[in-house]
């Protein structure tokens, strides 16, 4: 566009585009004001102090980012009370907008490609902050949990809160001595007594990590550490508030993490991260499990009937499908949940507890015709059904139909190529279906249209072929 490019009068030197504010969203279809535009984060250094008795969180987050435009203003997503912000060593002004936007005006414009060091000092009682209609921070009897999807980062660190802007993380938290503070990755140093009554715990995530997959679990935990055959740290934690029965079921499941992830890596490709493990939460706190990077957190209730290896298989399958390969837009959530659910089917098949076809047939026959699984399209579930049956079960059924259509060799090659091609990045449904067609050499349009895009009950290929 040389002919029409602006030049500085008389100099022939291209003029800079006028500096402009970054946007309050990153372009997500379902959550247009999640994430921000105008910069790209490379690293978060989150340094906190937390007191369970008062639920008071104070600290500093330092964000290392790069401007992607000439930037005279930008947004962070955050809800706690900010006392100061520095951008590139100079005090910045800031204001709150809407329920989670923090608008930052640096003293000097940052030019395209320029480094931005953003230092945010803050404090607050996270459980009192309501945004998107709720508080995602969970207070427990002996601590707190920063665990949620898609919303959680706002309650504990300022960020560009969208899975398309991944970064490495250092998380360090001082808590009263005797209480554990657990996060992702490995511990670059053991916990250190830092002042009278407080011990600082440090954690580091070495691979790109989505903001919602960063977690903080504080409370009294029994820790079990180990090393895998390939030398990786296994760090498991069990709430001391578990009953003996819950604790036994939890240990009989989570202590198998290395075995389960080794098996998963034979199907999905090499384990993507630097550590493994799991955290089992106090009863009555959170009712779901979350695939936090390197170390999923599990509700105690998953173990109320004893061992439950399916949930360990599911959350660890997400390390490939969700954590290493993350959604490019929240509407593609079946790429996480359908795949993690199908991993459970494969685990069942491996353990002679029912084949994937058995599970498919059971679900197909059991869901009532008017159930949401049939009236919701997995590839466009909307926010109300983001974690609904269509995303989980129909997502897995779609993968099974794909496997039936292309055969095992092509199917498992598709899975491994997907995790390799998008490793530490993002993916879309269209990219997945195109890859499946490319590897199988088949036209799969009708299959994907029926199973992913149409809000009605599809006819399975296997069924229609064997019809009398
Ligand atoms: N990704 C989580 C899982 O595997 C689900 C999280 C659902 N979130 C929630 N707030 N219920 O299954
Ligand atoms: Zn899941």
Coordinates of C-alpha atoms and ligand atoms in Angstrom, one line a residue:
X1 CA 0.0 0.0 0.0
X2 CA 3.0 2.3 -0.6
X3 CA 1.1 4.6 -3.0
X4 CA -1.5 5.5 -0.4
X5 CA 0.6 5.3 2.8
X6 CA 0.8 8.4 4.9
X7 CA 4.2 10.1 4.9
X8 CA 5.5 12.9 7.1
X9 CA 5.1 16.0 5.0
X10 CA 8.1 16.5 2.8
X11 CA 10.2 13.8 4.3
X12 CA 9.1 10.6 2.6
X13 CA 9.2 8.9 6.0
X14 CA 6.1 6.8 6.7
X15 CA 4.1 8.4 9.5
X16 CA 3.1 6.4 12.5
X17 CA -0.6 5.6 12.8
X18 CA -2.1 7.8 15.5
X19 CA -1.8 6.0 18.9
X20 CA -5.1 4.5 19.9
X21 CA -6.7 2.9 22.9
X22 CA -6.7 -0.9 23.1
X23 CA -10.2 -2.5 23.1
X24 CA -12.1 -3.9 26.1
X25 CA -12.5 -7.3 24.4
X26 CA -10.5 -9.7 22.3
X27 CA -13.3 -10.7 19.9
X28 CA -14.9 -13.7 21.6
X29 CA -18.3 -14.6 20.2
X30 CA -19.9 -15.5 23.5
X31 CA -18.0 -13.1 25.8
X32 CA -17.2 -10.0 23.8
X33 CA -15.8 -8.2 26.9
X34 CA -13.5 -11.0 28.1
X35 CA -9.8 -10.4 27.3
X36 CA -8.6 -7.1 25.7
X37 CA -6.9 -6.0 22.5
X38 CA -3.8 -3.9 21.9
X39 CA -1.2 -6.0 23.7
X40 CA 0.0 -9.5 24.1
X41 CA 1.1 -10.9 27.5
X42 CA 4.3 -13.1 27.8
X43 CA 4.5 -13.5 31.6
X44 CA 2.6 -12.9 34.8
X45 CA 4.5 -12.6 38.1
X46 CA 1.8 -12.8 40.8
X47 CA 3.1 -12.1 44.3
X48 CA 0.4 -12.2 47.0
X49 CA -0.3 -12.5 50.7
X50 CA -3.5 -14.1 51.8
X51 CA -5.1 -14.4 55.3
X52 CA -7.9 -17.1 55.5
X53 CA -9.4 -15.6 58.7
X54 CA -10.3 -12.3 57.0
X55 CA -10.3 -13.4 53.3
X56 CA -7.9 -10.5 52.6
X57 CA -5.7 -10.8 49.6
X58 CA -3.0 -8.2 48.9
X59 CA -0.2 -8.1 46.5
X60 CA 1.4 -7.1 43.3
X61 CA 1.1 -8.5 39.8
X62 CA 3.8 -7.7 37.2
X63 CA 2.7 -8.2 33.6
X64 CA 5.4 -8.5 30.9
X65 CA 3.6 -7.7 27.6
X66 CA 4.2 -6.4 24.1
X67 CA 2.1 -3.7 22.5
X68 CA 0.4 -4.9 19.2
X69 CA -0.5 -1.4 18.2
X70 CA 0.6 2.2 19.1
X71 CA -1.1 2.2 22.5
X72 CA -2.1 5.2 24.5
X73 CA -4.6 3.3 26.7
X74 CA -5.4 -0.3 27.4
X75 CA -7.7 -2.5 29.6
X76 CA -7.1 -5.2 32.1
X77 CA -9.7 -7.6 33.5
X78 CA -9.8 -7.3 37.3
X79 CA -12.2 -6.7 40.2
X80 CA -10.1 -6.1 43.3
X81 CA -9.1 -2.6 44.6
X82 CA -6.1 -1.2 42.9
X83 CA -3.8 1.3 44.7
X84 CA -1.2 2.0 42.0
X85 CA -0.3 1.0 38.4
X86 CA 3.1 1.6 36.8
X87 CA 3.7 1.2 33.1
X88 CA 7.3 1.2 32.0
X89 CA 8.5 2.7 35.2
X90 CA 6.0 5.6 35.3
X91 CA 2.9 6.0 37.3
X92 CA -0.2 5.4 35.1
X93 CA -3.8 6.6 35.7
X94 CA -6.6 4.1 35.9
X95 CA -10.3 3.9 36.1
X96 CA -12.9 1.1 36.5
X97 CA -15.5 0.5 33.8
X98 CA -18.3 -2.0 33.9
X99 CA -18.0 -4.9 36.3
X100 CA -14.5 -6.2 35.5
X101 CA -12.7 -3.7 33.3
X102 CA -9.8 -1.7 34.5
X103 CA -8.8 1.1 32.0
X104 CA -5.1 2.1 32.2
X105 CA -3.7 5.2 30.7
X106 CA 0.2 5.1 30.7
X107 CA 2.2 8.3 31.0
X108 CA 3.8 7.6 27.6
X109 CA 2.4 5.9 24.6
X110 CA 3.8 2.4 23.9
X111 CA 4.7 1.9 20.3
X112 CA 3.9 -1.2 18.2
X113 CA 6.1 -4.1 19.2
X114 CA 7.3 -2.2 22.3
X115 CA 7.8 -3.9 25.7
X116 CA 5.3 -3.0 28.4
X117 CA 6.0 -3.7 32.0
X118 CA 2.8 -3.2 34.0
X119 CA 3.0 -3.3 37.8
X120 CA -0.4 -3.4 39.5
X121 CA -0.6 -3.2 43.3
X122 CA -3.9 -4.2 44.9
X123 CA -5.8 -5.6 47.8
X124 CA -9.3 -6.7 48.6
X125 CA -11.7 -9.3 50.0
X126 CA -12.3 -11.4 46.8
X127 CA -15.4 -13.1 48.0
X128 CA -17.2 -9.7 48.3
X129 CA -16.6 -8.8 44.7
X130 CA -19.5 -9.6 42.3
X131 CA -19.0 -9.6 38.6
X132 CA -20.9 -11.4 35.8
X133 CA -23.5 -11.9 38.5
X134 CA -21.5 -13.9 41.0
X135 CA -18.2 -14.3 42.9
X136 CA -16.0 -17.1 41.5
X137 CA -13.6 -17.0 44.5
X138 CA -14.6 -19.7 46.9
X139 CA -14.0 -19.3 50.6
X140 CA -13.5 -22.7 52.4
X141 CA -13.5 -23.6 56.1
X142 CA -9.7 -23.4 56.2
X143 CA -8.7 -21.2 53.2
X144 CA -9.9 -20.3 49.7
X145 CA -10.0 -21.5 46.1
X146 CA -9.4 -19.6 42.9
X147 CA -10.8 -22.2 40.5
X148 CA -13.3 -21.5 37.8
X149 CA -14.1 -21.5 34.0
X150 CA -14.3 -19.3 32.2
X151 CA -14.4 -16.7 35.0
X152 CA -11.8 -16.8 37.8
X153 CA -8.7 -14.7 37.1
X154 CA -10.5 -11.4 37.8
X155 CA -10.7 -12.2 41.5
X156 CA -7.0 -12.7 42.1
X157 CA -4.8 -11.2 39.4
X158 CA -5.2 -8.5 36.6
X159 CA -4.9 -10.0 33.2
X160 CA -5.8 -10.3 29.5
X161 CA -8.4 -12.9 30.4
X162 CA -8.9 -15.0 27.3
X163 CA -7.4 -18.4 26.3
X164 CA -5.9 -16.8 23.1
X165 CA -3.4 -14.8 25.2
X166 CA -1.4 -17.5 27.0
X167 CA 1.6 -16.7 29.1
X168 CA 4.1 -18.3 31.5
X169 CA 3.4 -17.7 35.3
X170 CA 5.2 -17.2 38.5
X171 CA 2.8 -17.4 41.5
X172 CA 4.0 -16.8 45.0
X173 CA 1.7 -16.5 48.0
X174 CA 2.4 -15.9 51.6
X175 CA -0.1 -17.6 53.9
X176 CA -0.1 -18.2 57.7
X177 CA 2.5 -20.9 58.6
X178 CA 0.9 -24.3 58.7
X179 CA -1.5 -23.6 55.8
X180 CA -0.6 -24.8 52.3
X181 CA -0.8 -22.6 49.1
X182 CA -0.8 -24.6 45.9
X183 CA -0.7 -23.5 42.3
X184 CA 0.5 -24.8 38.9
X185 CA 3.7 -26.3 37.8
X186 CA 6.8 -26.8 39.9
X187 CA 8.2 -25.2 43.0
X188 CA 11.4 -23.2 42.1
X189 CA 12.2 -23.1 45.8
X190 CA 10.7 -24.7 48.9
X191 CA 8.3 -22.7 51.1
X192 CA 10.2 -20.1 53.2
X193 CA 9.2 -18.5 56.5
X194 CA 9.2 -14.8 55.5
X195 CA 7.9 -13.0 58.6
X196 CA 6.5 -13.8 61.9
X197 CA 3.7 -16.3 61.2
X198 CA 3.8 -16.3 57.4
X199 CA 5.3 -18.7 54.9
X200 CA 5.7 -18.0 51.2
X201 CA 5.0 -20.6 48.6
X202 CA 6.4 -20.3 45.1
X203 CA 5.1 -22.0 42.0
X204 CA 6.2 -21.6 38.3
X205 CA 4.4 -22.6 35.1
X206 CA 7.0 -23.0 32.3
X207 CA 4.7 -23.5 29.4
X208 CA 2.2 -21.1 27.9
X209 CA -0.9 -21.2 30.1
X210 CA -4.4 -19.7 29.7
X211 CA -5.5 -17.3 32.4
X212 CA -8.5 -19.5 33.5
X213 CA -6.1 -22.5 34.0
X214 CA -4.0 -20.7 36.6
X215 CA -5.3 -21.7 40.1
X216 CA -4.7 -21.0 43.8
X217 CA -5.8 -23.4 46.4
X218 CA -5.2 -22.4 50.1
X219 CA -5.9 -24.5 53.1
X220 CA -4.7 -27.4 55.1
X221 CA -3.6 -30.2 52.8
X222 CA -1.7 -33.5 53.1
X223 CA 0.9 -33.5 50.4
X224 CA 2.1 -36.6 48.5
X225 CA 5.1 -36.1 46.2
X226 CA 6.7 -38.5 43.8
X227 CA 8.6 -38.6 40.5
X228 CA 7.5 -40.3 37.3
X229 CA 9.5 -42.8 35.3
X230 CA 10.7 -39.9 33.1
X231 CA 11.7 -37.8 36.0
X232 CA 8.7 -35.4 36.3
X233 CA 7.5 -34.1 39.6
X234 CA 4.2 -35.5 40.8
X235 CA 2.6 -33.2 43.5
X236 CA -0.7 -34.3 44.9
X237 CA -2.6 -32.6 47.7
X238 CA -5.6 -33.9 49.8
X239 CA -7.7 -31.6 51.9
X240 CA -7.4 -32.4 55.6
X241 CA -11.2 -31.9 55.8
X242 CA -11.9 -35.0 53.8
X243 CA -13.5 -37.8 55.8
X244 CA -11.4 -41.0 55.9
X245 CA -13.8 -42.6 53.3
X246 CA -13.5 -39.7 50.9
X247 CA -9.7 -39.6 51.4
X248 CA -9.3 -43.3 50.6
X249 CA -11.3 -43.0 47.4
X250 CA -9.5 -39.8 46.4
X251 CA -6.1 -41.4 47.0
X252 CA -7.0 -44.6 45.2
X253 CA -7.8 -42.4 42.1
X254 CA -5.4 -39.4 42.2
X255 CA -2.4 -41.5 43.2
X256 CA -2.8 -43.2 39.7
X257 CA -2.2 -39.9 37.9
X258 CA 1.2 -40.9 36.5
X259 CA -0.1 -44.2 35.2
X260 CA -3.2 -42.6 33.7
X261 CA -1.3 -39.8 32.0
X262 CA 1.3 -42.3 30.7
X263 CA -1.5 -44.3 29.1
X264 CA -3.1 -41.1 27.7
X265 CA 0.2 -40.0 26.2
X266 CA 0.3 -43.3 24.2
X267 CA -2.9 -42.1 22.6
X268 CA -2.7 -38.3 22.5
X269 CA 1.0 -37.7 22.2
X270 CA 3.7 -36.7 24.7
X271 CA 2.6 -35.2 28.0
X272 CA 2.7 -31.4 27.2
X273 CA 3.9 -30.0 30.6
X274 CA 6.6 -30.1 33.2
X275 CA 4.8 -31.6 36.2
X276 CA 1.7 -33.6 37.1
X277 CA -0.6 -34.2 40.0
X278 CA -4.0 -33.4 41.5
X279 CA -5.7 -31.6 44.3
X280 CA -8.7 -32.9 46.2
X281 CA -10.8 -30.1 47.7
X282 CA -12.7 -29.8 51.0
X283 CA -16.2 -31.4 51.0
X284 CA -18.9 -28.8 50.5
X285 CA -16.7 -26.3 48.6
X286 CA -16.7 -26.7 44.9
X287 CA -18.9 -29.2 43.1
X288 CA -16.9 -29.7 39.9
X289 CA -13.4 -30.6 38.8
X290 CA -11.2 -28.3 36.8
X291 CA -8.3 -29.2 34.5
X292 CA -5.9 -26.6 36.0
X293 CA -2.6 -26.8 34.0
X294 CA -0.3 -29.6 35.3
X295 CA -2.5 -30.2 38.3
X296 CA -6.3 -30.6 38.2
X297 CA -8.5 -29.8 41.2
X298 CA -11.3 -32.2 42.1
X299 CA -14.4 -31.8 44.2
X300 CA -14.5 -34.2 47.1
X301 CA -17.9 -35.5 45.9
X302 CA -16.3 -37.3 43.0
X303 CA -15.0 -39.8 45.5
X304 CA -18.1 -40.4 47.6
X305 CA -18.6 -43.9 46.1
X306 CA -14.9 -44.7 46.5
X307 CA -12.3 -44.6 43.7
X308 CA -13.2 -42.7 40.5
X309 CA -10.5 -42.9 37.9
X310 CA -12.8 -41.6 35.2
X311 CA -12.6 -38.1 36.5
X312 CA -8.8 -38.3 36.7
X313 CA -8.8 -39.5 33.1
X314 CA -11.1 -36.7 32.1
X315 CA -9.2 -33.8 33.8
X316 CA -5.9 -35.1 32.6
X317 CA -7.1 -35.6 29.0
X318 CA -7.9 -31.8 29.1
X319 CA -4.1 -31.2 29.5
X320 CA -3.9 -32.0 25.8
X321 CA -7.5 -30.9 24.9
X322 CA -8.1 -27.6 26.6
X323 CA -4.8 -26.7 28.2
X324 CA -2.1 -27.3 25.5
X325 CA -4.6 -26.9 22.7
X326 CA -7.1 -24.3 23.9
X327 CA -10.2 -22.9 22.4
X328 CA -9.7 -19.9 20.1
X329 CA -13.2 -18.8 21.1
X330 CA -15.4 -20.1 23.9
X331 CA -18.0 -21.3 21.4
X332 CA -15.6 -24.2 20.5
X333 CA -15.8 -25.6 24.0
X334 CA -16.8 -29.1 22.7
X335 CA -13.1 -29.4 21.6
X336 CA -12.3 -29.5 25.3
X337 CA -15.3 -31.4 26.9
X338 CA -16.2 -33.8 24.0
X339 CA -12.6 -35.0 23.8
X340 CA -12.0 -35.3 27.6
X341 CA -15.3 -37.2 27.8
X342 CA -14.3 -39.5 24.9
X343 CA -11.0 -40.2 26.8
X344 CA -13.2 -41.7 29.6
X345 CA -14.8 -44.0 27.0
X346 CA -11.4 -45.1 25.9
X347 CA -10.4 -45.8 29.5
X348 CA -13.6 -47.9 30.0
X349 CA -12.8 -49.8 26.8
X350 CA -9.2 -50.4 27.9
X351 CA -10.4 -51.7 31.3
X352 CA -13.1 -54.0 29.8
X353 CA -15.8 -52.0 31.5
X354 CA -17.7 -51.4 28.3
X355 CA -16.6 -50.4 24.8
X356 CA -16.9 -46.9 23.4
X357 CA -19.7 -48.3 21.2
X358 CA -21.5 -49.7 24.2
X359 CA -21.4 -46.2 25.9
X360 CA -22.5 -44.6 22.6
X361 CA -25.5 -47.0 22.3
X362 CA -26.4 -46.5 26.0
X363 CA -26.4 -42.7 25.7
X364 CA -28.2 -42.7 22.4
X365 CA -31.0 -44.9 23.8
X366 CA -31.3 -43.3 27.2
X367 CA -31.5 -39.5 26.6
X368 CA -35.2 -38.5 26.1
X369 CA -35.9 -37.2 22.7
X370 CA -36.6 -33.7 24.1
X371 CA -33.4 -33.5 26.2
X372 CA -31.0 -30.6 25.7
X373 CA -28.4 -33.0 24.3
X374 CA -30.5 -33.2 21.1
X375 CA -31.8 -29.6 21.0
X376 CA -28.4 -28.0 21.4
X377 CA -25.7 -28.0 18.7
X378 CA -22.4 -28.9 20.3
X379 CA -20.4 -26.5 18.1
X380 CA -22.6 -23.6 19.1
X381 CA -24.1 -24.4 22.5
X382 CA -24.6 -20.8 23.7
X383 CA -23.5 -19.7 27.2
X384 CA -26.4 -21.3 29.0
X385 CA -25.3 -24.8 27.7
X386 CA -21.6 -24.1 27.6
X387 CA -21.1 -27.1 30.0
X388 CA -24.3 -29.0 29.0
X389 CA -24.8 -32.5 27.9
X390 CA -24.5 -31.6 24.2
X391 CA -21.0 -30.3 24.7
X392 CA -19.9 -33.3 26.9
X393 CA -21.8 -36.4 25.7
X394 CA -22.9 -35.4 22.2
X395 CA -19.3 -34.0 21.7
X396 CA -18.0 -37.5 22.6
X397 CA -20.6 -39.2 20.5
X398 CA -19.5 -37.0 17.5
X399 CA -15.9 -38.3 18.0
X400 CA -17.2 -41.8 18.2
X401 CA -19.1 -41.4 14.9
X402 CA -15.9 -39.9 13.4
X403 CA -14.0 -43.0 14.6
X404 CA -16.7 -45.4 13.1
X405 CA -16.5 -43.4 9.8
X406 CA -12.8 -43.2 9.3
X407 CA -11.5 -46.3 11.2
X408 CA -9.2 -46.5 14.2
X409 CA -5.9 -45.8 12.4
X410 CA -7.1 -42.5 10.8
X411 CA -9.0 -41.6 14.0
X412 CA -6.1 -41.8 16.4
X413 CA -3.8 -40.1 13.8
X414 CA -6.3 -37.3 13.7
X415 CA -6.1 -36.9 17.5
X416 CA -2.3 -37.0 17.6
X417 CA -1.9 -34.6 14.7
X418 CA -4.4 -32.2 16.3
X419 CA -2.5 -32.1 19.6
X420 CA 0.9 -31.7 17.7
X421 CA -0.2 -29.1 15.3
X422 CA -1.9 -26.8 17.9
X423 CA 0.5 -27.6 20.8
X424 CA 0.6 -24.6 23.3
X425 CA -1.8 -22.7 21.0
X426 CA -5.5 -22.6 20.1
X427 CA -7.9 -24.3 17.8
X428 CA -11.4 -24.0 16.2
X429 CA -14.0 -26.5 15.3
X430 CA -13.5 -25.7 11.6
X431 CA -9.8 -26.4 11.9
X432 CA -10.6 -29.8 13.5
X433 CA -13.1 -30.9 10.9
X434 CA -10.8 -29.8 8.1
X435 CA -8.0 -31.9 9.7
X436 CA -10.2 -34.9 10.0
X437 CA -11.1 -34.7 6.3
X438 CA -7.5 -34.2 5.3
X439 CA -6.2 -37.2 7.2
X440 CA -9.1 -39.5 6.4
X441 CA -9.4 -38.4 2.8
X442 CA -13.2 -38.5 3.3
X443 CA -15.9 -35.9 2.9
X444 CA -17.2 -35.7 6.4
X445 CA -19.5 -32.7 6.0
X446 CA -22.7 -34.6 6.5
X447 CA -21.4 -36.3 9.6
X448 CA -20.3 -33.0 11.2
X449 CA -23.3 -31.1 10.1
X450 CA -25.6 -33.7 11.7
X451 CA -23.6 -34.2 14.9
X452 CA -22.1 -30.7 15.6
X453 CA -24.2 -28.1 14.0
X454 CA -27.8 -29.3 13.9
X455 CA -30.1 -28.9 17.0
X456 CA -31.9 -32.2 16.5
X457 CA -31.3 -35.9 17.2
X458 CA -29.0 -37.3 14.5
X459 CA -29.1 -40.8 13.0
X460 CA -25.9 -42.7 13.8
X461 CA -24.0 -44.0 10.7
X462 CA -23.6 -47.4 12.3
X463 CA -27.3 -47.6 12.9
X464 CA -28.4 -46.5 9.5
X465 CA -25.9 -49.0 7.9
X466 CA -27.2 -52.0 9.9
X467 CA -30.9 -51.1 9.6
X468 CA -32.8 -54.2 8.4
Ligands
LIG1 N1 -13.9 -28.0 32.5 C1 -14.5 -28.5 33.7 C2 -14.7 -30.0 33.5 O1 -14.2 -30.7 33.0 C3 -15.9 -28.0 33.9 C4 -16.0 -26.7 34.6 C5 -17.4 -26.3 34.8 N2 -17.5 -25.1 35.5 C6 -18.4 -24.9 36.4 N3 -18.3 -23.7 37.0 N4 -19.3 -25.8 36.7 O2 -15.3 -30.8 33.5
LIG2 ZN1 -14.1 -31.4 31.3

